[in-house]
Amino acid sequence: MSAAAAPAAAVELEPVIGLEVHVQLKTRTKMFCADSAEFGAEPNSNVCPVCLGLPGALPVVNGAAIELAVRAALGLGCTIHERSVFARKNYFYPDLPKGYQISQFDRPLATDGVLEVPTDGGGIRPVRIRRIHVEEDAGKSLHDRIPGATAIDLNRAGVPLVEIVSEPDLRTAADARAYLARLKQILQYLGVSDCDMEKGSLRVDANVSVRPRGSATLGTKTEVKNMNSFANVERAIGFEIERQSGIVASGRPVLHETLLWDAGRGVARTMRSKEESHDYRYFEEPDLPPLVLGAGWIRAVEETLPELPQRRERRFREEYGLPEYDAGVLTAERDVADYFEATARAAVDAKAASNWIMTEVLSWANEHEKPVAEVPVTPVALGDLIRLIAEGTLSSTAAKKVFAGMVETGRSAREIVEAEGLAQVSDADRLERWIDEVLAANPDEARRYAEGEAKLVGFFMGQIMKQSGGKADPERVSQILKARLR
Ligand code: ADP
Ligand code: MG
């Protein structure tokens, strides 16, 4: 191939990603009226003149929504602006009855935050948050409800949202996913939103561009929408990076457009050329005064913030001496972390508490699809069980049985141990009898053991524990067995 015909020398490209995340605030009522914001109600049952945009109806700001938005902004280290301004974003769509959405534009609630994203290598990538503003949601178009027609459900119209806009600081699809996981975790800790993508209470638009590595300017971006899970956000961004890289490699320009992700086909397709903000004819909302928050009120909200996951994870390692893995699992969700701390207090042994929660407690919660707070064994009851093991009253094999009984009957560990005679047996005569029974039942192994095959001790331990219904004190049994070997 001649040099002239070769494509432009393969420049290494660097992906650049910024995310816009819409999060539904966990309020009882809508952003500007008193209709219920509940998910899943009978279509068009939660509507009123305000959210339907009927003439003369006036919006009133929902204070609870503002407080949640401020919590989110504080949790993400943003500067809260004591004065912000609502703006009308005008566009036509059948699910937007007013013909505009009340949002915020050039004077948002909060700016300049940061989210520390854990990266694959065990490091941290700080991603700057450009802005957080409050706005109302639109209704929902349902294309599969009525054959050949589109149905409109306006229950969601007017539900409160925050939009959280990152700077283009992300560089890989995996980091974008990690950003979302961390963001969701923080918002859940803060009680701001349930962040359930399936219910649409968290929605992500991914902005993607590529540029020659080392370049200081940004390439032309596209915006990808319509991802219904974090896994699909990652796939869609990966797809879009590849697509743009191919375009750039062939010397064509990337077009500034909005794409829709098709999860079934694994491709993103052009939806429209990208609208610019002037297309929306933003102007200050004439029906609402500026939103003015007192510095004292903001401080008071700040004082109610919980310890956030990253902090808590570090404290779990330092205060309880937990391994990094345990600390990560136990702080993934706030109610698990709360459950752990209460159990550790009751059990005394924090690592034992961690082991029980990471196995039995979380398995039960997962199996029953229930939050940990609804596991029928309270932290205090689990702590008692763990203390029985530490005291030597209960073997760990028997303890599993007791735990199952506690889940089933709600009785305490001590009650079950007594009722079912599960207390550990250390009495030498009783232990010798179990040992003799097992040796007699396995003459072959018994002979080899007597001849010095020491590794059979494990086999016998298992058999003896079984023979005793988990009640034999394993330490004493192993002592007796070893003595017999000699
Ligand atoms: P728009 O006006 O198109 O909405 P903005 O500048 O407001 O664009 O940015 C929206 C989002 O896109 C932000 O999250 C930002 O970080 C991201 N973004 C902006 N420019 C780029 C780019 N060239 N590549 C990737 N992401 C970008
Ligand atoms: Mg945008």
Coordinates of C-alpha atoms and ligand atoms in Angstrom, one line a residue:
M1 CA 0.0 0.0 0.0
S2 CA 1.4 3.4 -0.9
A3 CA 1.8 6.0 1.9
A4 CA -0.7 8.3 0.2
A5 CA -3.5 5.8 0.1
A6 CA -3.1 4.9 3.8
P7 CA -5.7 6.3 6.1
A8 CA -4.6 9.1 8.4
A9 CA -2.0 7.5 10.8
A10 CA -4.0 5.8 13.5
V11 CA -4.2 8.4 16.2
E12 CA -5.0 7.0 19.6
L13 CA -8.4 8.2 20.7
E14 CA -9.5 9.1 24.1
P15 CA -13.2 8.7 25.0
V16 CA -14.8 11.5 27.0
I17 CA -18.1 11.0 28.9
G18 CA -20.4 13.2 30.9
L19 CA -23.6 12.0 32.4
E20 CA -27.0 13.8 33.0
V21 CA -29.0 11.9 35.6
H22 CA -32.6 12.5 36.4
V23 CA -33.6 11.3 39.8
Q24 CA -37.2 11.3 41.2
L25 CA -37.4 12.8 44.7
K26 CA -39.1 10.6 47.3
T27 CA -41.9 12.9 48.2
R28 CA -45.5 12.1 49.0
T29 CA -46.8 14.8 46.6
K30 CA -45.9 16.4 43.4
M31 CA -43.5 19.3 42.8
F32 CA -46.0 22.1 42.4
C33 CA -49.4 20.7 43.5
A34 CA -50.9 18.4 46.1
D35 CA -51.5 15.3 43.9
S36 CA -50.0 12.1 45.1
A37 CA -46.6 11.3 43.5
E38 CA -47.0 7.6 44.1
F39 CA -45.9 5.1 41.5
G40 CA -48.3 2.6 39.9
A41 CA -51.6 4.3 40.6
E42 CA -54.6 3.9 38.2
P43 CA -53.6 5.9 35.1
N44 CA -54.6 9.6 35.2
S45 CA -56.0 9.4 38.7
N46 CA -53.4 11.7 40.3
V47 CA -54.0 14.8 38.3
C48 CA -55.4 18.3 39.0
P49 CA -55.7 21.7 37.2
V50 CA -52.1 22.6 38.1
C51 CA -50.3 19.6 36.7
L52 CA -52.7 19.5 33.7
G53 CA -51.9 23.1 33.0
L54 CA -55.5 24.3 33.0
P55 CA -55.9 28.1 32.6
G56 CA -55.6 30.0 35.8
A57 CA -54.1 27.2 37.9
L58 CA -51.0 28.3 39.8
P59 CA -48.0 26.2 41.0
V60 CA -46.8 26.2 44.6
V61 CA -43.4 24.8 45.5
N62 CA -43.2 21.6 47.5
G63 CA -40.9 22.3 50.4
A64 CA -40.2 18.6 51.0
A65 CA -38.9 18.3 47.4
I66 CA -36.6 21.3 47.9
E67 CA -35.2 19.8 51.1
L68 CA -34.5 16.5 49.4
A69 CA -32.8 18.3 46.5
V70 CA -30.7 20.2 49.0
R71 CA -29.7 17.0 50.7
A72 CA -28.6 15.5 47.4
A73 CA -26.6 18.6 46.6
L74 CA -25.0 18.7 50.1
G75 CA -24.2 15.0 49.9
L76 CA -22.4 15.6 46.6
G77 CA -20.4 18.5 48.0
C78 CA -22.1 21.2 46.0
T79 CA -22.4 24.9 46.7
I80 CA -26.1 25.6 47.4
H81 CA -27.3 28.9 46.0
E82 CA -29.4 30.8 48.5
R83 CA -31.3 32.2 45.5
S84 CA -32.2 30.2 42.5
V85 CA -34.7 30.7 39.8
F86 CA -37.3 28.6 38.1
A87 CA -37.5 28.7 34.3
R88 CA -39.9 27.4 31.6
K89 CA -38.5 25.0 29.2
N90 CA -40.8 25.1 26.2
Y91 CA -41.4 22.2 23.9
F92 CA -44.3 20.2 22.4
Y93 CA -44.9 16.6 23.3
P94 CA -48.2 14.8 23.9
D95 CA -47.3 13.9 27.5
L96 CA -46.5 17.5 28.4
P97 CA -49.9 19.0 29.0
K98 CA -48.7 22.6 29.8
G99 CA -46.5 22.8 26.7
Y100 CA -43.6 23.6 29.0
Q101 CA -41.7 22.0 31.9
I102 CA -40.9 24.1 34.9
S103 CA -37.2 23.6 35.4
Q104 CA -34.2 25.8 36.3
F105 CA -31.8 27.1 33.7
D106 CA -29.1 29.7 34.3
R107 CA -29.7 30.0 38.1
P108 CA -29.7 26.4 39.3
L109 CA -30.1 25.3 42.9
A110 CA -26.6 24.1 43.3
T111 CA -23.3 23.9 41.4
D112 CA -19.7 22.7 41.7
G113 CA -19.8 19.4 43.5
V114 CA -17.7 16.2 43.3
L115 CA -18.3 12.5 43.3
E116 CA -15.4 10.2 44.1
V117 CA -15.8 7.1 41.9
P118 CA -13.9 4.0 42.8
T119 CA -12.0 2.7 39.8
D120 CA -11.0 -0.8 38.8
G121 CA -7.5 -0.5 39.9
G122 CA -8.6 0.3 43.5
G123 CA -8.1 4.0 43.0
I124 CA -10.5 7.0 43.1
R125 CA -11.5 9.1 40.1
P126 CA -13.0 12.4 41.3
V127 CA -15.8 13.4 38.9
R128 CA -16.9 17.0 39.1
I129 CA -20.6 17.8 39.4
R130 CA -21.4 20.8 37.3
R131 CA -24.9 21.5 38.6
I132 CA -28.0 20.2 40.3
H133 CA -31.3 21.7 39.5
V134 CA -34.9 20.9 40.4
E135 CA -37.7 20.4 37.9
E136 CA -40.9 18.6 37.3
D137 CA -41.3 15.4 35.3
A138 CA -43.5 15.0 32.2
G139 CA -46.2 12.4 31.8
K140 CA -45.7 9.0 30.2
S141 CA -46.6 7.8 26.7
L142 CA -47.6 4.1 26.7
H143 CA -47.1 2.5 23.3
D144 CA -48.2 -1.0 24.2
R145 CA -51.4 -0.3 26.1
I146 CA -53.9 0.2 23.2
P147 CA -53.3 -1.6 19.9
G148 CA -52.4 0.8 17.2
A149 CA -52.5 3.8 19.4
T150 CA -50.5 5.6 22.1
A151 CA -52.0 6.1 25.6
I152 CA -51.0 8.9 27.8
D153 CA -50.7 8.6 31.6
L154 CA -50.3 12.0 33.3
N155 CA -49.8 10.7 36.8
R156 CA -46.1 11.3 36.5
A157 CA -46.6 14.9 35.1
G158 CA -45.4 17.2 37.9
V159 CA -43.5 14.6 39.9
P160 CA -40.4 16.3 41.5
L161 CA -37.0 15.5 40.0
V162 CA -33.4 16.7 40.3
E163 CA -31.2 16.7 37.4
I164 CA -27.5 16.0 38.3
V165 CA -25.1 17.0 35.6
S166 CA -21.5 15.9 35.7
E167 CA -18.5 17.5 34.0
P168 CA -17.1 15.4 31.1
D169 CA -14.6 13.8 33.5
L170 CA -15.3 10.1 32.8
R171 CA -13.1 8.2 30.4
T172 CA -14.4 4.6 30.2
A173 CA -17.8 3.0 30.1
A174 CA -16.9 1.0 33.2
D175 CA -16.1 4.2 35.1
A176 CA -19.5 5.7 34.0
R177 CA -21.2 2.7 35.5
A178 CA -19.2 2.9 38.7
Y179 CA -20.2 6.6 38.9
L180 CA -23.8 5.7 38.6
A181 CA -23.5 2.9 41.3
R182 CA -21.8 5.3 43.7
L183 CA -24.4 8.1 42.9
K184 CA -27.3 5.7 43.6
Q185 CA -25.7 4.5 46.8
I186 CA -25.2 8.1 48.1
L187 CA -28.8 9.2 47.1
Q188 CA -30.2 6.1 48.8
Y189 CA -28.2 6.8 52.0
L190 CA -29.5 10.3 51.9
G191 CA -33.1 9.1 51.6
V192 CA -33.4 11.3 48.5
S193 CA -34.7 8.7 46.1
D194 CA -35.2 5.0 45.7
C195 CA -33.2 5.3 42.4
D196 CA -35.1 2.4 40.8
M197 CA -34.4 2.4 37.1
E198 CA -37.2 0.0 36.4
K199 CA -39.7 2.4 37.9
G200 CA -38.1 5.2 36.0
S201 CA -37.0 7.0 39.3
L202 CA -33.5 7.2 37.9
R203 CA -32.8 7.9 34.3
V204 CA -29.5 8.5 32.6
D205 CA -28.5 10.4 29.4
A206 CA -24.9 9.6 28.4
N207 CA -22.9 12.3 26.5
V208 CA -20.0 10.7 24.6
S209 CA -17.2 12.1 22.4
V210 CA -13.8 11.0 21.4
R211 CA -10.6 13.1 20.8
P212 CA -7.0 12.4 20.1
R213 CA -5.3 11.4 23.3
G214 CA -3.5 14.4 24.8
S215 CA -5.8 16.9 23.2
A216 CA -7.2 19.7 25.4
T217 CA -10.3 20.4 23.4
L218 CA -13.4 18.3 23.4
G219 CA -14.7 16.4 20.4
T220 CA -18.3 16.7 19.1
K221 CA -20.5 14.8 21.4
T222 CA -23.6 12.7 21.0
E223 CA -26.2 12.1 23.6
V224 CA -27.5 8.5 24.1
K225 CA -30.8 7.9 25.8
N226 CA -33.2 5.1 26.6
M227 CA -31.0 2.8 28.7
N228 CA -33.0 0.8 31.3
S229 CA -30.2 -0.5 33.5
F230 CA -26.6 0.4 34.6
A231 CA -25.4 -2.6 32.5
N232 CA -27.1 -1.1 29.5
V233 CA -25.6 2.3 30.1
E234 CA -22.2 0.7 30.1
R235 CA -23.0 -1.2 26.9
A236 CA -24.4 1.8 25.2
I237 CA -21.4 4.0 26.0
G238 CA -19.1 1.2 24.8
F239 CA -21.0 0.9 21.6
E240 CA -21.0 4.7 21.0
I241 CA -17.2 5.0 21.7
E242 CA -16.6 2.3 19.1
R243 CA -19.0 3.9 16.6
Q244 CA -17.4 7.3 16.9
S245 CA -13.9 5.9 16.8
G246 CA -14.8 4.2 13.5
I247 CA -16.2 7.5 12.1
V248 CA -13.1 9.4 13.1
A249 CA -10.7 6.8 11.8
S250 CA -12.4 7.0 8.4
G251 CA -11.9 10.8 8.4
R252 CA -15.6 11.7 8.7
P253 CA -17.0 14.1 11.3
V254 CA -19.1 12.9 14.2
L255 CA -22.6 14.5 14.0
H256 CA -24.0 16.3 17.0
E257 CA -27.1 14.2 17.6
T258 CA -29.3 12.4 20.0
L259 CA -29.3 8.6 19.8
L260 CA -31.7 5.9 21.2
W261 CA -30.2 2.7 22.6
D262 CA -31.8 -0.5 21.4
A263 CA -30.9 -3.0 24.0
G264 CA -32.3 -5.9 22.0
R265 CA -30.1 -5.2 19.0
G266 CA -27.2 -3.8 21.0
V267 CA -27.0 -0.6 18.9
A268 CA -27.7 3.1 19.3
R269 CA -29.7 4.8 16.5
T270 CA -30.2 8.4 15.6
M271 CA -33.4 9.9 17.1
R272 CA -32.9 13.5 16.1
S273 CA -30.3 16.0 15.5
K274 CA -29.3 17.6 18.8
E275 CA -31.5 20.4 20.1
E276 CA -29.7 23.4 21.5
S277 CA -30.8 25.2 24.6
H278 CA -32.1 28.2 22.6
D279 CA -34.6 25.7 20.9
Y280 CA -36.4 25.6 24.2
R281 CA -37.0 29.3 24.5
Y282 CA -36.1 29.2 28.2
F283 CA -37.5 32.2 30.2
E284 CA -38.0 32.9 33.9
E285 CA -41.1 31.2 35.2
P286 CA -43.6 34.1 35.8
D287 CA -45.9 32.1 38.1
L288 CA -43.1 31.5 40.7
P289 CA -40.9 33.8 42.7
P290 CA -37.2 33.0 42.9
L291 CA -36.4 30.2 45.3
V292 CA -34.8 31.8 48.4
L293 CA -33.2 29.6 51.0
G294 CA -31.8 30.8 54.3
A295 CA -28.2 30.0 55.1
G296 CA -29.4 28.8 58.6
W297 CA -31.9 26.5 57.0
I298 CA -29.3 25.0 54.7
R299 CA -27.0 24.4 57.7
A300 CA -29.9 22.8 59.6
V301 CA -30.5 20.4 56.7
E302 CA -26.8 19.7 56.5
E303 CA -26.8 18.6 60.2
T304 CA -29.3 15.9 59.4
L305 CA -27.2 14.2 56.8
P306 CA -26.2 10.6 57.6
E307 CA -22.6 9.4 57.5
L308 CA -22.1 8.7 53.8
P309 CA -21.0 5.3 52.4
Q310 CA -17.3 6.0 51.7
R311 CA -16.8 7.4 55.2
R312 CA -18.7 4.6 56.8
E313 CA -16.7 2.0 54.9
R314 CA -13.4 3.5 56.2
R315 CA -14.8 3.7 59.8
F316 CA -15.9 0.0 59.6
R317 CA -12.3 -1.0 58.8
E318 CA -10.8 1.2 61.4
E319 CA -13.3 0.9 64.3
Y320 CA -14.3 -2.8 63.9
G321 CA -11.1 -4.0 62.2
L322 CA -13.0 -5.5 59.3
P323 CA -11.3 -6.5 56.1
E324 CA -11.9 -4.2 53.1
Y325 CA -14.2 -6.8 51.5
D326 CA -16.5 -7.0 54.5
A327 CA -16.6 -3.2 54.9
G328 CA -17.6 -2.8 51.3
V329 CA -20.4 -5.4 51.4
L330 CA -21.7 -4.1 54.7
T331 CA -21.9 -0.5 53.7
A332 CA -23.3 -1.1 50.2
E333 CA -26.7 -0.2 51.7
R334 CA -27.5 1.9 54.6
D335 CA -29.9 -0.5 56.3
V336 CA -27.3 -3.3 56.1
A337 CA -24.7 -1.1 57.7
D338 CA -27.2 -0.1 60.5
Y339 CA -28.0 -3.8 61.0
F340 CA -24.4 -4.7 61.2
E341 CA -23.6 -2.0 63.8
A342 CA -26.4 -3.0 66.0
T343 CA -25.4 -6.7 65.8
A344 CA -21.7 -5.9 66.5
R345 CA -22.7 -4.0 69.6
A346 CA -24.8 -7.0 70.8
A347 CA -22.4 -9.7 69.7
V348 CA -19.2 -8.1 70.9
D349 CA -17.3 -9.9 68.2
A350 CA -17.6 -7.7 65.1
K351 CA -16.0 -10.1 62.7
A352 CA -18.4 -12.8 63.7
A353 CA -21.3 -10.4 63.3
S354 CA -20.0 -9.5 59.8
N355 CA -19.7 -13.2 58.8
W356 CA -23.2 -14.0 59.9
I357 CA -24.7 -11.0 58.1
M358 CA -22.7 -11.5 54.9
T359 CA -23.9 -15.1 54.7
E360 CA -27.2 -16.1 56.6
V361 CA -28.8 -12.7 56.9
L362 CA -28.1 -11.4 53.4
S363 CA -29.1 -14.7 51.9
W364 CA -32.4 -14.6 53.7
A365 CA -33.0 -11.1 52.5
N366 CA -32.1 -11.9 48.9
E367 CA -34.1 -15.0 48.8
H368 CA -37.2 -13.3 50.2
E369 CA -36.5 -10.0 48.2
K370 CA -36.9 -8.1 51.4
P371 CA -34.8 -5.4 53.0
V372 CA -32.5 -6.4 55.8
A373 CA -34.6 -4.5 58.3
E374 CA -37.3 -7.0 57.7
V375 CA -35.3 -10.1 58.4
P376 CA -37.2 -11.8 61.3
V377 CA -34.1 -12.0 63.4
T378 CA -33.2 -8.7 65.1
P379 CA -29.6 -7.6 65.5
V380 CA -29.9 -8.0 69.3
A381 CA -31.2 -11.6 68.8
L382 CA -28.4 -12.4 66.3
G383 CA -25.9 -10.9 68.8
D384 CA -27.2 -13.3 71.5
L385 CA -26.7 -16.2 69.1
I386 CA -23.1 -15.2 68.4
R387 CA -22.4 -14.9 72.1
L388 CA -23.6 -18.4 72.7
I389 CA -21.1 -19.6 70.2
A390 CA -18.3 -17.6 71.7
E391 CA -19.2 -18.9 75.2
G392 CA -18.9 -22.5 73.9
T393 CA -22.6 -23.2 74.5
L394 CA -23.2 -23.8 70.8
S395 CA -21.1 -25.2 68.0
S396 CA -21.2 -23.3 64.8
T397 CA -22.9 -26.2 63.0
A398 CA -25.7 -26.2 65.6
A399 CA -25.8 -22.4 65.4
K400 CA -26.9 -22.6 61.8
K401 CA -29.8 -24.7 62.8
V402 CA -30.7 -22.4 65.6
F403 CA -30.6 -19.4 63.2
A404 CA -33.0 -21.2 60.9
G405 CA -35.3 -21.8 63.9
M406 CA -35.1 -18.2 64.9
V407 CA -36.1 -17.1 61.4
E408 CA -38.9 -19.5 61.3
T409 CA -40.4 -19.1 64.8
G410 CA -39.1 -15.7 66.0
R411 CA -37.9 -17.4 69.2
S412 CA -34.6 -16.4 70.9
A413 CA -31.5 -18.5 70.4
R414 CA -31.5 -19.6 74.0
E415 CA -35.1 -20.8 73.9
I416 CA -34.4 -22.9 70.8
V417 CA -31.2 -24.3 72.2
E418 CA -33.0 -25.4 75.3
A419 CA -36.2 -26.6 73.6
E420 CA -34.2 -28.7 71.1
G421 CA -31.4 -29.8 73.3
L422 CA -28.8 -28.2 71.0
A423 CA -26.4 -27.1 73.6
Q424 CA -22.9 -28.1 72.9
V425 CA -21.7 -31.2 74.6
S426 CA -18.1 -31.1 76.1
D427 CA -18.6 -34.0 78.5
A428 CA -15.8 -36.5 77.8
D429 CA -17.8 -39.7 78.4
R430 CA -20.6 -38.5 76.1
L431 CA -18.0 -37.5 73.4
E432 CA -16.2 -40.8 73.7
R433 CA -19.4 -42.7 73.1
W434 CA -20.1 -40.8 69.8
I435 CA -16.5 -41.3 68.8
D436 CA -16.7 -45.0 69.4
E437 CA -19.9 -45.3 67.5
V438 CA -18.4 -43.6 64.5
L439 CA -15.2 -45.7 64.6
A440 CA -17.3 -48.9 64.8
A441 CA -19.4 -47.8 61.8
N442 CA -16.2 -47.2 59.7
P443 CA -13.9 -50.0 60.5
D444 CA -11.7 -49.5 57.4
E445 CA -11.0 -45.9 58.1
A446 CA -10.6 -46.6 61.8
R447 CA -7.9 -49.2 61.1
R448 CA -6.0 -46.8 58.7
Y449 CA -6.3 -44.1 61.3
A450 CA -4.9 -46.3 64.0
E451 CA -2.1 -47.2 61.7
G452 CA -1.2 -43.5 61.5
E453 CA -3.1 -42.0 58.6
A454 CA -3.5 -38.7 60.4
K455 CA -5.4 -36.9 57.6
L456 CA -8.5 -39.0 58.3
V457 CA -9.1 -36.8 61.3
G458 CA -11.1 -34.5 59.1
F459 CA -13.3 -37.3 57.9
F460 CA -14.0 -38.5 61.5
M461 CA -14.6 -35.0 62.7
G462 CA -17.4 -34.6 60.1
Q463 CA -18.9 -38.0 61.0
I464 CA -18.8 -37.3 64.7
M465 CA -20.4 -33.9 64.4
K466 CA -23.1 -35.5 62.3
Q467 CA -23.6 -38.3 64.8
S468 CA -24.0 -35.8 67.6
G469 CA -26.5 -33.7 65.6
G470 CA -23.9 -30.9 65.6
K471 CA -23.8 -30.9 69.4
A472 CA -20.3 -32.2 70.0
D473 CA -17.7 -29.7 71.0
P474 CA -15.4 -29.9 68.0
E475 CA -12.3 -28.8 69.9
R476 CA -12.6 -31.5 72.6
V477 CA -13.5 -34.2 69.9
S478 CA -10.4 -33.3 68.0
Q479 CA -8.3 -33.5 71.1
I480 CA -9.6 -37.0 72.0
L481 CA -9.2 -38.2 68.4
K482 CA -5.6 -37.0 68.3
A483 CA -4.8 -38.7 71.6
R484 CA -6.1 -42.0 70.1
L485 CA -3.9 -41.6 67.1
R486 CA -0.9 -41.8 69.3
Ligands
ADP1 P1 -25.9 20.3 26.2 O1 -26.1 21.8 26.1 O2 -25.8 19.6 24.9 O3 -26.9 19.7 27.1 P2 -23.9 20.6 28.1 O4 -22.6 21.4 27.9 O5 -24.9 21.2 28.9 O6 -24.5 20.1 26.7 O7 -23.5 19.3 28.8 C1 -24.4 18.3 29.0 C2 -23.6 17.1 29.5 O8 -22.7 16.6 28.5 C3 -22.7 17.3 30.7 O9 -22.8 16.1 31.5 C4 -21.3 17.4 30.1 O10 -20.3 16.9 31.0 C5 -21.4 16.5 28.9 N1 -20.5 17.0 27.8 C6 -20.4 18.2 27.3 N2 -19.6 18.2 26.3 C7 -19.1 17.0 26.1 C8 -18.2 16.3 25.2 N3 -17.6 17.0 24.2 N4 -18.0 15.0 25.4 C9 -18.6 14.3 26.3 N5 -19.5 14.9 27.2 C10 -19.7 16.2 27.1
MG2 MG -28.4 18.5 28.1

